[in-house]
XYZ file of C-alpha atoms in Angstrom:
546
model
C 193.844 146.471 65.895
C 191.026 146.139 68.384
C 189.663 142.686 69.375
C 186.104 143.498 67.764
C 187.825 144.314 64.578
C 190.333 141.437 64.350
C 187.570 139.027 65.235
C 185.526 140.313 62.165
C 188.211 139.752 59.681
C 188.341 136.127 58.127
C 191.647 136.500 56.530
C 194.930 138.590 56.042
C 196.006 139.853 59.422
C 199.301 141.361 59.787
C 201.385 141.143 62.800
C 205.003 141.874 63.870
C 207.091 140.109 66.452
C 210.591 140.865 67.502
C 212.739 144.113 66.747
C 213.225 144.750 63.104
C 216.700 145.578 63.193
C 218.867 145.440 60.113
C 221.400 142.639 59.283
C 222.942 142.248 55.871
C 219.999 144.412 54.323
C 217.486 141.892 55.968
C 215.486 144.596 58.013
C 213.028 141.550 59.072
C 212.463 138.020 58.390
C 208.960 138.263 56.600
C 207.262 134.959 57.403
C 204.064 133.538 55.980
C 202.020 131.735 58.492
C 198.531 130.430 59.334
C 196.667 132.764 61.874
C 194.785 129.595 63.540
C 196.589 126.295 63.103
C 197.991 125.164 66.587
C 200.206 123.637 67.127
C 201.962 124.742 63.988
C 201.305 128.460 64.152
C 198.741 131.092 65.360
C 198.650 135.047 65.281
C 199.763 134.891 68.925
C 203.101 133.417 68.111
C 202.576 130.288 70.118
C 203.115 127.467 67.631
C 206.200 125.545 66.906
C 206.504 127.195 63.600
C 206.451 130.605 65.209
C 209.257 129.609 67.683
C 211.253 128.191 64.997
C 210.977 131.434 62.960
C 212.150 133.409 65.984
C 215.283 131.241 66.448
C 216.081 131.597 62.821
C 215.457 135.422 62.602
C 217.686 135.835 65.858
C 220.533 133.877 64.121
C 220.217 136.331 61.329
C 220.390 139.386 63.754
C 216.909 140.434 62.894
C 213.139 140.034 63.955
C 210.215 138.347 62.535
C 207.358 140.029 60.557
C 204.516 137.786 59.878
C 202.014 137.895 56.952
C 199.177 135.713 58.306
C 196.654 133.833 55.899
C 194.765 130.854 56.609
C 196.654 127.853 54.809
C 193.522 126.357 52.935
C 194.243 127.280 49.501
C 195.923 124.819 46.881
C 198.373 127.051 45.323
C 198.704 129.169 48.526
C 202.144 130.345 47.560
C 200.495 132.685 44.645
C 199.109 134.936 47.228
C 201.865 134.877 49.862
C 205.380 134.308 48.382
C 204.592 134.982 44.767
C 202.586 138.263 45.728
C 205.611 139.485 47.658
C 203.651 139.638 50.916
C 206.303 137.682 52.728
C 209.623 135.830 52.023
C 209.778 132.722 53.836
C 207.259 129.706 54.569
C 208.004 126.995 57.175
C 206.781 123.416 57.613
C 206.542 122.917 53.887
C 206.983 119.388 52.140
C 210.431 119.193 51.031
C 209.223 118.328 47.484
C 206.907 121.246 47.288
C 206.566 122.747 43.792
C 206.780 126.462 42.594
C 209.131 127.300 45.530
C 212.816 126.526 46.507
C 212.981 124.485 49.573
C 215.958 124.268 51.991
C 217.409 120.856 53.021
C 214.650 118.926 54.872
C 214.514 119.867 58.470
C 212.679 116.881 59.985
C 210.484 113.811 58.953
C 207.263 113.246 60.600
C 204.183 110.967 60.225
C 200.486 110.537 60.208
C 199.320 108.732 63.254
C 196.324 107.058 64.929
C 195.495 108.636 68.223
C 193.167 107.433 70.870
C 192.815 107.556 74.702
C 194.756 105.081 76.468
C 192.005 103.536 78.390
C 190.659 102.292 75.053
C 193.247 99.596 74.668
C 192.969 99.272 70.785
C 196.724 98.701 69.717
C 195.970 98.584 65.939
C 198.360 96.378 63.945
C 197.421 97.615 60.465
C 194.736 99.483 58.538
C 192.762 96.518 57.956
C 191.959 96.085 61.593
C 188.164 95.374 61.581
C 187.498 97.672 64.385
C 188.643 100.682 62.161
C 185.518 99.957 60.168
C 182.988 100.313 63.040
C 184.550 102.994 65.347
C 184.286 106.782 65.077
C 187.367 107.876 63.163
C 188.199 111.391 62.743
C 189.921 112.458 59.435
C 190.895 115.618 57.709
C 189.237 116.804 54.614
C 192.535 116.660 52.581
C 194.960 114.164 54.008
C 196.853 111.007 52.709
C 195.775 109.008 55.903
C 192.190 109.655 54.823
C 192.924 108.436 51.383
C 194.852 105.368 52.934
C 191.850 104.393 55.057
C 189.508 104.837 52.239
C 191.627 102.210 50.237
C 191.199 99.869 53.260
C 187.304 100.425 53.178
C 187.153 102.724 56.074
C 184.991 105.213 54.875
C 181.363 105.110 55.915
C 182.364 105.543 59.606
C 184.625 108.448 59.323
C 184.191 111.910 60.652
C 185.698 114.595 58.342
C 186.994 117.789 59.611
C 186.533 120.157 56.752
C 188.824 123.192 55.634
C 187.928 126.331 57.329
C 188.943 130.011 56.563
C 188.132 131.208 60.184
C 190.183 128.693 62.353
C 191.851 131.789 64.060
C 188.621 132.994 65.270
C 186.815 129.751 66.013
C 189.103 127.260 68.046
C 186.863 124.259 67.116
C 187.479 124.903 63.261
C 191.227 124.225 63.776
C 192.253 120.760 62.594
C 193.795 119.914 65.957
C 190.051 120.143 67.470
C 189.709 116.298 66.534
C 192.168 115.554 69.364
C 189.938 117.463 71.775
C 187.092 115.295 70.420
C 189.167 112.099 71.128
C 189.898 113.191 74.569
C 186.252 114.051 75.423
C 185.017 110.712 73.874
C 183.239 112.272 70.663
C 185.577 110.318 68.743
C 187.096 106.745 69.095
C 190.195 107.457 66.917
C 191.759 110.409 65.190
C 193.583 109.502 62.076
C 195.501 112.774 62.261
C 199.034 114.551 61.414
C 201.533 113.448 64.037
C 202.430 116.925 65.622
C 198.735 117.600 66.229
C 198.592 114.357 68.350
C 201.939 114.748 69.935
C 201.030 118.417 71.084
C 197.939 117.096 72.841
C 200.032 114.292 74.513
C 203.108 116.213 75.242
C 201.996 119.861 76.015
C 198.364 119.319 77.147
C 199.218 116.070 79.024
C 196.312 114.235 77.421
C 195.863 110.450 78.280
C 196.659 109.142 74.855
C 198.334 106.606 72.728
C 199.824 107.575 69.484
C 200.333 104.967 66.753
C 202.485 106.088 63.629
C 200.865 104.759 60.330
C 203.775 105.213 58.120
C 204.562 101.557 58.160
C 200.729 100.447 57.708
C 200.390 101.047 54.138
C 202.853 100.592 51.127
C 200.712 102.252 48.526
C 199.970 105.823 50.014
C 202.958 107.723 51.461
C 202.221 108.873 55.086
C 205.505 110.087 56.388
C 207.068 113.372 54.857
C 210.054 115.532 54.973
C 209.364 119.068 56.163
C 211.433 121.961 54.887
C 211.458 125.617 54.778
C 210.849 127.521 51.440
C 211.448 130.716 49.768
C 210.486 132.095 46.357
C 212.159 130.559 43.201
C 215.410 132.359 42.498
C 215.702 134.077 45.915
C 218.907 131.968 46.413
C 220.541 134.662 48.913
C 217.704 134.274 51.503
C 217.556 130.531 50.893
C 221.383 130.278 51.613
C 221.021 132.495 54.809
C 218.082 130.588 56.299
C 219.546 127.078 55.503
C 222.760 128.101 57.291
C 220.785 129.488 60.249
C 218.886 126.180 60.313
C 222.096 124.286 60.463
C 223.701 126.505 63.159
C 220.630 126.326 65.385
C 219.500 122.828 64.647
C 219.821 121.845 68.440
C 217.410 124.740 69.395
C 215.097 123.804 66.767
C 215.125 120.079 67.806
C 214.350 121.260 71.251
C 211.439 123.124 70.216
C 210.021 120.016 68.267
C 210.627 117.780 71.141
C 208.929 120.186 73.674
C 205.770 120.297 71.313
C 205.829 116.477 71.044
C 206.391 116.382 67.287
C 206.885 112.684 66.196
C 210.361 112.379 64.700
C 211.102 109.682 62.116
C 214.415 108.336 61.247
C 215.940 110.514 58.305
C 219.511 110.552 57.427
C 218.924 113.499 54.878
C 217.292 115.757 57.492
C 219.083 118.147 59.680
C 217.122 116.477 62.749
C 216.981 112.775 62.812
C 214.434 110.820 64.622
C 213.913 107.643 66.574
C 210.626 106.193 65.035
C 211.180 103.766 62.058
C 210.909 105.170 58.631
C 209.179 103.466 55.743
C 211.723 104.636 53.264
C 211.061 105.269 49.651
C 207.759 104.348 48.325
C 207.755 102.001 45.350
C 206.164 103.534 42.126
C 202.410 102.120 41.844
C 202.483 98.738 40.097
C 200.746 98.586 36.747
C 197.204 97.720 37.389
C 195.215 97.498 34.273
C 191.717 97.638 35.898
C 192.412 101.182 37.082
C 194.182 102.485 33.969
C 193.335 105.887 32.988
C 195.492 106.471 30.003
C 194.505 107.191 26.300
C 194.982 104.434 23.924
C 192.971 101.766 25.855
C 190.926 99.750 23.367
C 187.335 98.432 23.879
C 188.684 94.993 23.745
C 191.028 95.620 26.488
C 188.157 97.406 28.483
C 185.919 94.458 27.996
C 188.638 91.969 29.243
C 189.207 94.089 32.386
C 185.485 94.210 33.026
C 185.247 90.424 32.532
C 188.087 89.983 35.065
C 186.429 92.067 37.748
C 186.940 95.730 36.865
C 183.759 97.751 38.046
C 181.889 99.635 35.349
C 181.538 102.773 37.426
C 185.235 102.805 38.324
C 186.228 102.591 34.610
C 183.906 105.156 33.772
C 185.598 107.709 36.037
C 188.780 106.577 34.708
C 187.818 107.297 31.333
C 186.379 110.757 32.115
C 189.855 111.454 33.821
C 191.666 110.430 30.787
C 189.483 112.436 28.589
C 188.680 109.557 26.440
C 185.265 110.018 24.868
C 185.182 106.681 23.094
C 185.503 104.651 26.441
C 183.175 107.170 28.234
C 180.191 106.704 25.599
C 180.707 102.955 25.469
C 180.708 102.598 29.284
C 177.627 104.846 29.549
C 175.537 103.640 26.637
C 176.470 100.159 26.408
C 177.396 99.140 29.906
C 175.122 101.401 31.559
C 177.481 103.063 34.025
C 176.096 105.165 36.792
C 176.712 108.748 35.470
C 176.673 110.189 39.083
C 178.794 107.474 40.830
C 181.486 108.958 43.030
C 184.974 107.678 42.855
C 187.280 106.546 45.693
C 188.378 110.302 46.165
C 184.567 111.228 46.233
C 184.278 112.867 43.072
C 181.696 112.312 40.409
C 182.237 112.009 36.681
C 180.984 115.490 36.017
C 183.251 116.770 38.908
C 186.224 115.106 37.575
C 185.711 116.490 34.064
C 185.366 120.004 35.577
C 188.691 119.454 37.560
C 190.369 118.396 34.035
C 188.761 121.744 32.700
C 187.422 119.425 29.714
C 184.617 121.512 28.357
C 183.594 118.896 25.828
C 183.426 116.134 28.438
C 181.307 118.534 30.824
C 178.939 119.090 27.794
C 178.479 115.485 27.090
C 177.920 114.435 30.614
C 175.302 117.147 31.239
C 173.583 116.195 27.823
C 173.351 112.706 29.299
C 171.648 113.781 32.529
C 174.634 114.327 34.931
C 173.469 115.988 38.178
C 174.953 119.636 37.681
C 174.132 120.106 41.486
C 175.713 116.638 42.737
C 178.196 117.420 45.365
C 181.595 115.617 46.127
C 182.109 113.872 49.349
C 183.176 117.385 50.764
C 179.858 119.103 49.823
C 181.412 121.078 46.585
C 179.135 121.441 43.944
C 180.015 121.455 40.109
C 179.944 125.453 39.978
C 181.828 125.562 42.955
C 184.526 123.603 41.464
C 184.458 125.398 38.075
C 184.897 128.741 40.258
C 187.904 127.232 42.007
C 189.314 126.112 38.431
C 188.664 129.886 37.473
C 186.934 128.655 34.222
C 184.409 131.106 32.857
C 183.076 128.841 30.089
C 182.379 126.014 32.532
C 180.657 128.418 35.004
C 178.343 129.766 32.082
C 177.659 126.214 30.823
C 176.735 124.930 34.454
C 174.460 127.944 34.885
C 172.859 127.598 31.697
C 172.123 124.082 32.900
C 170.372 125.199 36.205
C 173.455 125.093 38.587
C 172.406 126.480 41.811
C 174.329 129.610 42.538
C 172.946 129.869 46.029
C 174.355 126.667 47.226
C 176.763 126.659 49.825
C 179.498 124.257 50.871
C 180.114 122.939 54.503
C 182.186 126.017 55.216
C 179.335 128.097 54.163
C 180.831 129.422 50.983
C 178.933 129.928 47.739
C 180.582 129.619 44.334
C 180.735 133.384 44.184
C 182.321 133.533 47.807
C 184.961 130.931 46.482
C 185.713 132.936 43.500
C 185.941 136.288 45.282
C 188.018 135.241 48.113
C 190.578 133.318 46.095
C 191.123 135.865 43.324
C 189.454 133.778 40.590
C 188.766 136.888 38.681
C 187.407 135.106 35.551
C 184.981 132.982 37.446
C 183.894 136.031 39.606
C 183.049 138.002 36.343
C 181.237 134.873 34.885
C 179.402 134.231 38.125
C 178.134 137.949 38.544
C 177.234 138.060 34.801
C 175.157 134.895 35.422
C 173.108 136.363 38.059
C 174.902 135.545 41.445
C 173.771 137.566 44.133
C 176.665 140.040 44.755
C 175.356 140.718 48.090
C 174.480 137.366 49.436
C 176.042 137.063 52.862
C 178.068 134.179 54.375
C 179.363 133.407 57.762
C 179.222 136.591 60.214
C 177.798 138.769 57.591
C 180.476 138.875 54.923
C 179.622 139.839 51.556
C 181.503 138.681 48.438
C 182.964 142.128 48.075
C 184.313 141.899 51.643
C 185.892 138.498 50.806
C 187.414 139.892 47.625
C 189.090 142.829 49.415
C 190.484 140.493 52.214
C 191.784 138.422 49.477
C 193.540 141.282 47.713
C 191.380 140.291 44.648
C 191.418 143.689 42.839
C 189.674 142.603 39.574
C 187.054 140.511 41.438
C 186.311 143.569 43.528
C 185.841 145.690 40.535
C 183.621 143.224 38.913
C 181.439 142.890 42.090
C 181.310 146.885 42.306
C 180.352 147.038 38.648
C 177.602 144.684 39.180
C 175.939 146.481 42.137
C 177.933 145.166 45.088
C 177.028 147.335 48.287
C 180.259 149.095 49.280
C 179.077 149.978 52.618
C 177.675 146.826 53.569
C 178.597 145.839 57.349
C 179.253 142.441 58.848
C 177.874 141.589 62.300
C 180.859 143.349 63.832
C 180.111 146.569 61.826
C 183.150 146.088 59.470
C 183.091 147.364 55.841
C 185.110 146.388 53.066
C 186.952 149.699 53.293
C 187.858 148.867 56.921
C 189.196 145.531 55.793
C 191.421 147.190 53.068
C 192.475 149.698 55.738
C 193.568 146.813 58.078
C 195.848 145.310 55.424
C 197.083 148.382 53.959
C 195.498 147.896 50.419
C 195.654 151.415 49.193
C 194.538 150.402 45.457
C 191.553 148.769 46.897
C 190.711 151.510 49.287
C 190.869 153.965 46.500
C 188.652 151.755 44.395
C 185.955 151.640 47.280
C 186.102 155.156 48.035
C 185.655 156.074 44.329
C 182.716 153.806 44.216
C 181.126 155.577 47.235
C 182.386 153.963 50.475
C 181.602 155.835 53.533
C 184.934 156.924 54.989
C 183.215 157.863 58.258
C 181.353 154.699 58.859
C 182.085 153.214 62.284
C 182.305 149.530 63.441
C 180.759 148.336 66.646
C 183.613 149.862 68.607
C 183.237 153.307 67.091
C 186.391 152.957 64.721
C 186.593 154.361 61.348
C 188.555 152.885 58.431
C 191.179 155.820 59.186
C 191.265 154.644 62.982
C 191.784 151.061 62.043
C 194.463 152.042 59.356
C 196.511 154.091 62.156
C 196.097 151.294 64.622
C 197.565 148.893 62.126
C 200.126 151.552 60.861
C 198.947 151.148 57.390
C 200.802 154.136 56.067
C 199.582 154.127 52.457
C 195.850 153.950 53.482
C 196.492 156.483 56.093
C 197.835 158.937 53.410
C 194.941 158.090 51.047
C 192.143 158.511 53.761
C 193.510 161.751 55.080
C 193.785 163.099 51.625
C 190.154 162.071 50.885
C 189.115 163.874 54.150
C 191.019 166.881 53.020
C 189.453 166.927 49.516
C 186.057 166.480 51.190
C 186.705 169.546 53.316
C 188.008 171.734 50.463
C 184.778 170.714 48.564
C 182.481 171.753 51.536
C 184.139 175.203 51.762
C 183.895 175.768 48.114
C 180.136 174.930 48.280
C 179.678 177.443 51.260
C 181.775 180.176 49.635
C 179.631 179.733 46.305
C 176.446 180.284 48.197
C 177.817 183.242 50.445
């Protein structure tokens, strides 16, 4: 694919490296990877995950075939492994659910990273300087949670999830290390491999302090493994055998990339950094209980001894305990829009629990239906993510803003479209969402649905007036995106709905040219047949007017 086309696609790029030679029926090792998440992986094959995949493939006597998709979605395995787009995921938590993981490969930790001329040397997360310095954190990370529990919140700088980090280098999580080096941030509370990469490979003047021993409540060291689909025992065993055979080569890759390696007797690759060891289960703490069966008398006792009304209100919402919720709101005057430690309002917590009755109650009592969480997501965006049509309809009926965008520029419809939330997509378009509202570099919801292989969402959008021939700023249409990813069913749907097969992008490439460039055989056949049919129809028309 040409540079102009590749730069126009936000997701789903296919790349192949290595010769796909057969070995025990394994034509190629199909690997799921993020196209823009250095030093872990990128679509140029430069990350340590790419290097490890190559070592394992060579050990198996085959090559690597990549399925690239930004790793930003909870439940990412559904659109990769479960969708049979690829067979192996690297650098997965060893306890990951819905997949079969290998023996742990190595253990690493979150760290505090800063320039070596700053002289900080933090002893723990209660260091008062951490409350005043500019501390970079990632949107979803355990170190962010741990810092928040130590009241390091108001001065943090959040790096948000992004769907285009392969196209915009500054959107990659590792960019916070660049900000530390150039002085925009004082400290980065960051995943260890990111900091290690900057110190070891980029030779940045850094101090890296592991934080896995700085907190006993929030785990901050993790065993990393490889994963295959559930029940794919044959591939699992082959990959694990290759890992064991090539562990010295893999260790060398991790060391070359500066990955902090923590001691781990159960891992194939042991490290030198001290390990925290097993984390004890949370101690019973009545003032934060969120279980059913709490009496009002118990609640009053907790409040009497220092529990905060707003905290208990959010706990009650999460527990779906209407008795406690109504008591705390109506008798104790809880703030119905107060955020909890994770940045969620009670309404957002109720939506995340998909508790329709609780959502109705909170809205009836004046909860802000457009109040965001600390990451800028509105209730209707969250309902779209949960793929709950009833919640979407309820929120819209109560004046939820369908045009609102999160920090990544995504509307609720864009979120639903891109991530195959078909029920939510239908509900949103029926509620009046603008099916042609553009985001980013001119992407429409239909383009995002096609990029996300979301057939049902694409159909709903087309049925409600989506422009099948809309182009983004690079001149790319939805049909071109389908062609690049060899999505024949979606391409057929678009053509049937009037997609212009002759449309060209800014480089003069049609969908057929892109399909040929990407060797998308199914789409090539479809487009050539479509052209043949069009030619036959034109000939018949001329003959009929002979």
